[in-house]
Amino acid sequence: MQWTLVVPLKALARAKSRLSDTAGDGVRPGLALAFAQDTVAAALACAAVRDVAVVTDDAAAGRELAALGARIVPDEPAGGLNAALAHGAAVVRARHPESAVAALNADLPALRSAELARVLDSAAEFPRAFLADAAGIGTTLLAAAPGRELLPAFGPASRARHRASGAAELTLDSVNSVRQDVDTGADLRAALALGVGPRTAKAAARLLTPDASGGTL
């Protein structure tokens, strides 16, 4: 089964506010973009992925991600994360009605294409399925088979909400890169330990230098 991934990305100036203890205001937008670039690049290199649709109204991010090969979908609802994902899935299905669709977080800078393929192959066994994040509270991926609605319920405690919605929880081992999203400094350190993509590695290096604009790793 070939998948279309829907990746939501908020305006870079507002992204990753919980990283304020680690990265200053001048660094966080660049980090958020680097996370998204490495996530999208790994997703596009995945054998199970046909294409990637990024839902964003950030023009600069849109240009950079389009250059990698992603399709940019304007966030017309402007109603938050779940509205953006539902809109992105609808746009994808309007073009390919029988497409298998999965929502994927934009902050998976250590993402490995082979691990993502394992997750998507497992998700294909269910009408809807999700993967919990490394903390075991949230969700990093929500998948819907052809003909099934995505029904995203991301946000705090989304693991419980997606399970309650009837989505099957995927319990795979050795897919840490698909689980390790980055919201806090501790998350970033964990991702760096797994091994991040080149853009995140370059952006994070600014946090290790004396002239970094606020915060250190």
PDB file of C-alpha atoms in Angstrom:
ATOM      1  CA  MET A   1       0.000   0.000   0.000  1.00  0.00           C
ATOM      2  CA  GLN A   2       1.265   3.439  -0.946  1.00  0.00           C
ATOM      3  CA  TRP A   3       0.502   6.279   1.454  1.00  0.00           C
ATOM      4  CA  THR A   4       0.045  10.003   1.232  1.00  0.00           C
ATOM      5  CA  LEU A   5       1.293  11.707   4.390  1.00  0.00           C
ATOM      6  CA  VAL A   6      -0.309  14.887   5.689  1.00  0.00           C
ATOM      7  CA  VAL A   7       2.153  16.951   7.729  1.00  0.00           C
ATOM      8  CA  PRO A   8       0.882  20.007   9.635  1.00  0.00           C
ATOM      9  CA  LEU A   9       3.207  22.928  10.296  1.00  0.00           C
ATOM     10  CA  LYS A  10       2.240  26.083  12.151  1.00  0.00           C
ATOM     11  CA  ALA A  11       3.823  29.458  11.438  1.00  0.00           C
ATOM     12  CA  LEU A  12       7.514  29.220  12.308  1.00  0.00           C
ATOM     13  CA  ALA A  13       7.421  32.359  14.458  1.00  0.00           C
ATOM     14  CA  ARG A  14       4.957  30.609  16.788  1.00  0.00           C
ATOM     15  CA  ALA A  15       6.430  27.129  16.625  1.00  0.00           C
ATOM     16  CA  LYS A  16       8.104  25.197  19.421  1.00  0.00           C
ATOM     17  CA  SER A  17       7.389  27.610  22.284  1.00  0.00           C
ATOM     18  CA  ARG A  18       8.064  24.806  24.785  1.00  0.00           C
ATOM     19  CA  LEU A  19      11.695  24.808  23.647  1.00  0.00           C
ATOM     20  CA  SER A  20      12.158  28.260  25.185  1.00  0.00           C
ATOM     21  CA  ASP A  21      14.223  26.744  28.013  1.00  0.00           C
ATOM     22  CA  THR A  22      16.698  25.443  25.446  1.00  0.00           C
ATOM     23  CA  ALA A  23      16.510  27.746  22.429  1.00  0.00           C
ATOM     24  CA  GLY A  24      15.955  31.490  22.306  1.00  0.00           C
ATOM     25  CA  ASP A  25      13.452  33.340  20.155  1.00  0.00           C
ATOM     26  CA  GLY A  26      16.015  33.806  17.399  1.00  0.00           C
ATOM     27  CA  VAL A  27      16.784  30.094  17.184  1.00  0.00           C
ATOM     28  CA  ARG A  28      13.419  28.351  17.515  1.00  0.00           C
ATOM     29  CA  PRO A  29      11.984  29.213  14.069  1.00  0.00           C
ATOM     30  CA  GLY A  30      15.079  27.811  12.395  1.00  0.00           C
ATOM     31  CA  LEU A  31      14.897  24.683  14.525  1.00  0.00           C
ATOM     32  CA  ALA A  32      11.225  24.166  13.703  1.00  0.00           C
ATOM     33  CA  LEU A  33      11.947  24.476   9.993  1.00  0.00           C
ATOM     34  CA  ALA A  34      14.913  22.102  10.249  1.00  0.00           C
ATOM     35  CA  PHE A  35      12.763  19.530  12.069  1.00  0.00           C
ATOM     36  CA  ALA A  36      10.156  19.740   9.322  1.00  0.00           C
ATOM     37  CA  GLN A  37      12.724  19.545   6.526  1.00  0.00           C
ATOM     38  CA  ASP A  38      14.380  16.440   7.960  1.00  0.00           C
ATOM     39  CA  THR A  39      10.979  14.867   8.643  1.00  0.00           C
ATOM     40  CA  VAL A  40       9.705  15.505   5.118  1.00  0.00           C
ATOM     41  CA  ALA A  41      12.965  14.413   3.473  1.00  0.00           C
ATOM     42  CA  ALA A  42      12.926  11.096   5.346  1.00  0.00           C
ATOM     43  CA  ALA A  43       9.238  10.597   4.592  1.00  0.00           C
ATOM     44  CA  LEU A  44       9.711  11.202   0.859  1.00  0.00           C
ATOM     45  CA  ALA A  45      12.558   8.676   0.854  1.00  0.00           C
ATOM     46  CA  CYS A  46      10.304   6.002   2.389  1.00  0.00           C
ATOM     47  CA  ALA A  47       9.333   3.193   0.015  1.00  0.00           C
ATOM     48  CA  ALA A  48       5.777   3.110   1.419  1.00  0.00           C
ATOM     49  CA  VAL A  49       5.150   6.821   0.775  1.00  0.00           C
ATOM     50  CA  ARG A  50       3.756   8.067  -2.530  1.00  0.00           C
ATOM     51  CA  ASP A  51       3.771  11.751  -1.617  1.00  0.00           C
ATOM     52  CA  VAL A  52       3.682  14.255   1.224  1.00  0.00           C
ATOM     53  CA  ALA A  53       1.248  17.137   1.655  1.00  0.00           C
ATOM     54  CA  VAL A  54       2.343  19.843   4.101  1.00  0.00           C
ATOM     55  CA  VAL A  55      -0.471  21.972   5.516  1.00  0.00           C
ATOM     56  CA  THR A  56       0.944  25.385   6.354  1.00  0.00           C
ATOM     57  CA  ASP A  57       0.420  29.093   5.890  1.00  0.00           C
ATOM     58  CA  ASP A  58       4.088  29.894   6.490  1.00  0.00           C
ATOM     59  CA  ALA A  59       5.367  31.089   3.112  1.00  0.00           C
ATOM     60  CA  ALA A  60       9.061  30.602   3.875  1.00  0.00           C
ATOM     61  CA  ALA A  61       8.528  27.086   5.203  1.00  0.00           C
ATOM     62  CA  GLY A  62       6.318  26.279   2.239  1.00  0.00           C
ATOM     63  CA  ARG A  63       9.032  27.271  -0.218  1.00  0.00           C
ATOM     64  CA  GLU A  64      11.676  25.195   1.538  1.00  0.00           C
ATOM     65  CA  LEU A  65       9.497  22.109   1.854  1.00  0.00           C
ATOM     66  CA  ALA A  66       8.209  22.382  -1.713  1.00  0.00           C
ATOM     67  CA  ALA A  67      11.840  22.385  -2.834  1.00  0.00           C
ATOM     68  CA  LEU A  68      12.200  18.979  -1.200  1.00  0.00           C
ATOM     69  CA  GLY A  69       9.255  17.653  -3.197  1.00  0.00           C
ATOM     70  CA  ALA A  70       6.327  18.159  -0.814  1.00  0.00           C
ATOM     71  CA  ARG A  71       2.967  19.489  -1.957  1.00  0.00           C
ATOM     72  CA  ILE A  72       1.970  22.607  -0.006  1.00  0.00           C
ATOM     73  CA  VAL A  73      -1.659  22.923   1.077  1.00  0.00           C
ATOM     74  CA  PRO A  74      -2.744  26.303   2.514  1.00  0.00           C
ATOM     75  CA  ASP A  75      -4.294  26.036   5.968  1.00  0.00           C
ATOM     76  CA  GLU A  76      -7.638  27.424   4.886  1.00  0.00           C
ATOM     77  CA  PRO A  77      -9.596  26.505   8.049  1.00  0.00           C
ATOM     78  CA  ALA A  78      -7.004  28.217  10.277  1.00  0.00           C
ATOM     79  CA  GLY A  79      -8.699  26.364  13.105  1.00  0.00           C
ATOM     80  CA  GLY A  80      -5.790  24.591  14.737  1.00  0.00           C
ATOM     81  CA  LEU A  81      -4.003  21.290  14.316  1.00  0.00           C
ATOM     82  CA  ASN A  82      -6.915  18.894  13.874  1.00  0.00           C
ATOM     83  CA  ALA A  83      -8.777  21.189  11.490  1.00  0.00           C
ATOM     84  CA  ALA A  84      -5.594  21.508   9.419  1.00  0.00           C
ATOM     85  CA  LEU A  85      -5.169  17.741   9.270  1.00  0.00           C
ATOM     86  CA  ALA A  86      -8.796  17.111   8.314  1.00  0.00           C
ATOM     87  CA  HIS A  87      -8.488  19.765   5.601  1.00  0.00           C
ATOM     88  CA  GLY A  88      -5.236  18.285   4.301  1.00  0.00           C
ATOM     89  CA  ALA A  89      -6.749  14.804   4.176  1.00  0.00           C
ATOM     90  CA  ALA A  90      -9.786  16.156   2.307  1.00  0.00           C
ATOM     91  CA  VAL A  91      -7.572  17.872  -0.266  1.00  0.00           C
ATOM     92  CA  VAL A  92      -5.606  14.651  -0.766  1.00  0.00           C
ATOM     93  CA  ARG A  93      -8.766  12.567  -1.127  1.00  0.00           C
ATOM     94  CA  ALA A  94     -10.277  15.060  -3.587  1.00  0.00           C
ATOM     95  CA  ARG A  95      -7.384  14.300  -5.927  1.00  0.00           C
ATOM     96  CA  HIS A  96      -7.016  10.599  -5.064  1.00  0.00           C
ATOM     97  CA  PRO A  97     -10.295   9.352  -3.549  1.00  0.00           C
ATOM     98  CA  GLU A  98      -8.934   5.893  -2.762  1.00  0.00           C
ATOM     99  CA  SER A  99      -5.693   7.079  -1.219  1.00  0.00           C
ATOM    100  CA  ALA A 100      -4.425   5.700   2.079  1.00  0.00           C
ATOM    101  CA  VAL A 101      -3.727   8.750   4.229  1.00  0.00           C
ATOM    102  CA  ALA A 102      -1.642   9.215   7.357  1.00  0.00           C
ATOM    103  CA  ALA A 103      -1.064  12.274   9.510  1.00  0.00           C
ATOM    104  CA  LEU A 104       2.563  12.631  10.564  1.00  0.00           C
ATOM    105  CA  ASN A 105       4.056  15.103  13.009  1.00  0.00           C
ATOM    106  CA  ALA A 106       6.434  17.680  11.540  1.00  0.00           C
ATOM    107  CA  ASP A 107       8.860  17.433  14.463  1.00  0.00           C
ATOM    108  CA  LEU A 108      10.493  14.032  13.927  1.00  0.00           C
ATOM    109  CA  PRO A 109      14.054  15.113  13.060  1.00  0.00           C
ATOM    110  CA  ALA A 110      15.542  11.658  13.688  1.00  0.00           C
ATOM    111  CA  LEU A 111      13.027   9.942  11.382  1.00  0.00           C
ATOM    112  CA  ARG A 112      14.330   6.864   9.571  1.00  0.00           C
ATOM    113  CA  SER A 113      12.646   5.937   6.299  1.00  0.00           C
ATOM    114  CA  ALA A 114      12.863   2.200   6.983  1.00  0.00           C
ATOM    115  CA  GLU A 115      11.230   2.562  10.399  1.00  0.00           C
ATOM    116  CA  LEU A 116       8.453   4.679   8.922  1.00  0.00           C
ATOM    117  CA  ALA A 117       7.872   1.978   6.300  1.00  0.00           C
ATOM    118  CA  ARG A 118       7.467  -0.620   9.056  1.00  0.00           C
ATOM    119  CA  VAL A 119       4.908   1.545  10.825  1.00  0.00           C
ATOM    120  CA  LEU A 120       2.912   2.202   7.660  1.00  0.00           C
ATOM    121  CA  ASP A 121       3.007  -1.453   6.626  1.00  0.00           C
ATOM    122  CA  SER A 122       1.624  -2.381  10.041  1.00  0.00           C
ATOM    123  CA  ALA A 123      -1.015   0.363   9.845  1.00  0.00           C
ATOM    124  CA  ALA A 124      -2.221  -1.081   6.540  1.00  0.00           C
ATOM    125  CA  GLU A 125      -3.656  -4.035   8.453  1.00  0.00           C
ATOM    126  CA  PHE A 126      -6.290  -1.831  10.126  1.00  0.00           C
ATOM    127  CA  PRO A 127      -9.029   0.601   9.030  1.00  0.00           C
ATOM    128  CA  ARG A 128      -7.456   3.253  11.280  1.00  0.00           C
ATOM    129  CA  ALA A 129      -4.317   3.003  13.368  1.00  0.00           C
ATOM    130  CA  PHE A 130      -1.975   5.214  15.348  1.00  0.00           C
ATOM    131  CA  LEU A 131       1.496   5.225  16.884  1.00  0.00           C
ATOM    132  CA  ALA A 132       2.042   6.715  20.328  1.00  0.00           C
ATOM    133  CA  ASP A 133       4.896   9.122  20.939  1.00  0.00           C
ATOM    134  CA  ALA A 134       7.999   8.320  22.979  1.00  0.00           C
ATOM    135  CA  ALA A 135       6.377   9.717  26.123  1.00  0.00           C
ATOM    136  CA  GLY A 136       3.438   7.343  25.737  1.00  0.00           C
ATOM    137  CA  ILE A 137       0.908  10.169  25.999  1.00  0.00           C
ATOM    138  CA  GLY A 138       0.636  11.730  22.565  1.00  0.00           C
ATOM    139  CA  THR A 139       0.552  10.536  18.961  1.00  0.00           C
ATOM    140  CA  THR A 140       3.083  10.926  16.174  1.00  0.00           C
ATOM    141  CA  LEU A 141       1.233   9.121  13.374  1.00  0.00           C
ATOM    142  CA  LEU A 142      -2.445   8.451  12.627  1.00  0.00           C
ATOM    143  CA  ALA A 143      -3.342   6.382   9.577  1.00  0.00           C
ATOM    144  CA  ALA A 144      -6.575   5.768   7.680  1.00  0.00           C
ATOM    145  CA  ALA A 145      -7.021   3.096   5.030  1.00  0.00           C
ATOM    146  CA  PRO A 146      -8.687   3.890   1.700  1.00  0.00           C
ATOM    147  CA  GLY A 147     -12.321   4.814   2.221  1.00  0.00           C
ATOM    148  CA  ARG A 148     -11.847   5.561   5.929  1.00  0.00           C
ATOM    149  CA  GLU A 149     -11.925   8.996   7.514  1.00  0.00           C
ATOM    150  CA  LEU A 150      -8.803  10.133   9.342  1.00  0.00           C
ATOM    151  CA  LEU A 151     -10.681  11.646  12.338  1.00  0.00           C
ATOM    152  CA  PRO A 152      -7.642  13.333  13.928  1.00  0.00           C
ATOM    153  CA  ALA A 153      -7.728  14.031  17.664  1.00  0.00           C
ATOM    154  CA  PHE A 154      -4.216  15.343  18.249  1.00  0.00           C
ATOM    155  CA  GLY A 155      -3.278  17.464  21.247  1.00  0.00           C
ATOM    156  CA  PRO A 156      -2.718  16.670  24.938  1.00  0.00           C
ATOM    157  CA  ALA A 157      -3.369  13.002  25.784  1.00  0.00           C
ATOM    158  CA  SER A 158      -4.117  12.183  22.139  1.00  0.00           C
ATOM    159  CA  ARG A 159      -3.061   8.562  22.607  1.00  0.00           C
ATOM    160  CA  ALA A 160      -6.115   7.948  24.791  1.00  0.00           C
ATOM    161  CA  ARG A 161      -8.400   9.896  22.464  1.00  0.00           C
ATOM    162  CA  HIS A 162      -7.279   8.058  19.352  1.00  0.00           C
ATOM    163  CA  ARG A 163      -7.695   4.722  21.104  1.00  0.00           C
ATOM    164  CA  ALA A 164     -11.185   5.741  22.263  1.00  0.00           C
ATOM    165  CA  SER A 165     -12.056   6.722  18.683  1.00  0.00           C
ATOM    166  CA  GLY A 166     -11.571   3.136  17.582  1.00  0.00           C
ATOM    167  CA  ALA A 167      -8.128   3.450  16.022  1.00  0.00           C
ATOM    168  CA  ALA A 168      -5.841   0.480  16.614  1.00  0.00           C
ATOM    169  CA  GLU A 169      -2.679   1.230  18.548  1.00  0.00           C
ATOM    170  CA  LEU A 170       0.480   0.001  16.822  1.00  0.00           C
ATOM    171  CA  THR A 171       2.845  -1.706  19.267  1.00  0.00           C
ATOM    172  CA  LEU A 172       5.978  -2.122  17.189  1.00  0.00           C
ATOM    173  CA  ASP A 173       9.471  -2.360  18.619  1.00  0.00           C
ATOM    174  CA  SER A 174      12.506  -0.571  17.200  1.00  0.00           C
ATOM    175  CA  VAL A 175      10.679   2.334  15.581  1.00  0.00           C
ATOM    176  CA  ASN A 176      11.995   4.930  18.018  1.00  0.00           C
ATOM    177  CA  SER A 177      12.672   7.469  15.288  1.00  0.00           C
ATOM    178  CA  VAL A 178       8.968   7.567  14.404  1.00  0.00           C
ATOM    179  CA  ARG A 179       8.017   8.058  18.052  1.00  0.00           C
ATOM    180  CA  GLN A 180      10.560  10.736  19.001  1.00  0.00           C
ATOM    181  CA  ASP A 181       8.853  14.048  18.435  1.00  0.00           C
ATOM    182  CA  VAL A 182      10.467  17.191  19.837  1.00  0.00           C
ATOM    183  CA  ASP A 183       8.610  19.587  22.108  1.00  0.00           C
ATOM    184  CA  THR A 184      11.125  20.157  24.912  1.00  0.00           C
ATOM    185  CA  GLY A 185      14.857  20.362  25.421  1.00  0.00           C
ATOM    186  CA  ALA A 186      14.845  16.818  26.775  1.00  0.00           C
ATOM    187  CA  ASP A 187      13.079  15.646  23.618  1.00  0.00           C
ATOM    188  CA  LEU A 188      15.691  17.351  21.467  1.00  0.00           C
ATOM    189  CA  ARG A 189      18.514  15.690  23.374  1.00  0.00           C
ATOM    190  CA  ALA A 190      16.803  12.320  22.912  1.00  0.00           C
ATOM    191  CA  ALA A 191      16.448  12.939  19.179  1.00  0.00           C
ATOM    192  CA  LEU A 192      20.081  13.970  18.898  1.00  0.00           C
ATOM    193  CA  ALA A 193      21.054  10.748  20.655  1.00  0.00           C
ATOM    194  CA  LEU A 194      19.133   8.766  18.036  1.00  0.00           C
ATOM    195  CA  GLY A 195      20.825  10.743  15.269  1.00  0.00           C
ATOM    196  CA  VAL A 196      19.037  13.595  13.545  1.00  0.00           C
ATOM    197  CA  GLY A 197      18.978  14.695   9.941  1.00  0.00           C
ATOM    198  CA  PRO A 198      21.555  17.141   8.562  1.00  0.00           C
ATOM    199  CA  ARG A 199      19.427  20.286   8.829  1.00  0.00           C
ATOM    200  CA  THR A 200      18.554  19.698  12.467  1.00  0.00           C
ATOM    201  CA  ALA A 201      22.158  18.827  13.257  1.00  0.00           C
ATOM    202  CA  LYS A 202      23.277  22.149  11.784  1.00  0.00           C
ATOM    203  CA  ALA A 203      20.553  24.149  13.532  1.00  0.00           C
ATOM    204  CA  ALA A 204      21.125  22.430  16.879  1.00  0.00           C
ATOM    205  CA  ALA A 205      24.854  23.132  16.650  1.00  0.00           C
ATOM    206  CA  ARG A 206      24.010  26.804  17.267  1.00  0.00           C
ATOM    207  CA  LEU A 207      22.858  25.832  20.750  1.00  0.00           C
ATOM    208  CA  LEU A 208      26.293  24.464  21.572  1.00  0.00           C
ATOM    209  CA  THR A 209      28.186  27.644  20.737  1.00  0.00           C
ATOM    210  CA  PRO A 210      28.862  30.578  23.113  1.00  0.00           C
ATOM    211  CA  ASP A 211      27.069  33.072  20.853  1.00  0.00           C
ATOM    212  CA  ALA A 212      23.852  31.081  20.548  1.00  0.00           C
ATOM    213  CA  SER A 213      20.906  33.374  21.099  1.00  0.00           C
ATOM    214  CA  GLY A 214      19.524  31.970  24.293  1.00  0.00           C
ATOM    215  CA  GLY A 215      19.573  28.488  25.792  1.00  0.00           C
ATOM    216  CA  THR A 216      21.976  25.555  25.553  1.00  0.00           C
ATOM    217  CA  LEU A 217      21.784  21.834  25.122  1.00  0.00           C
TER     218      LEU A 217
END
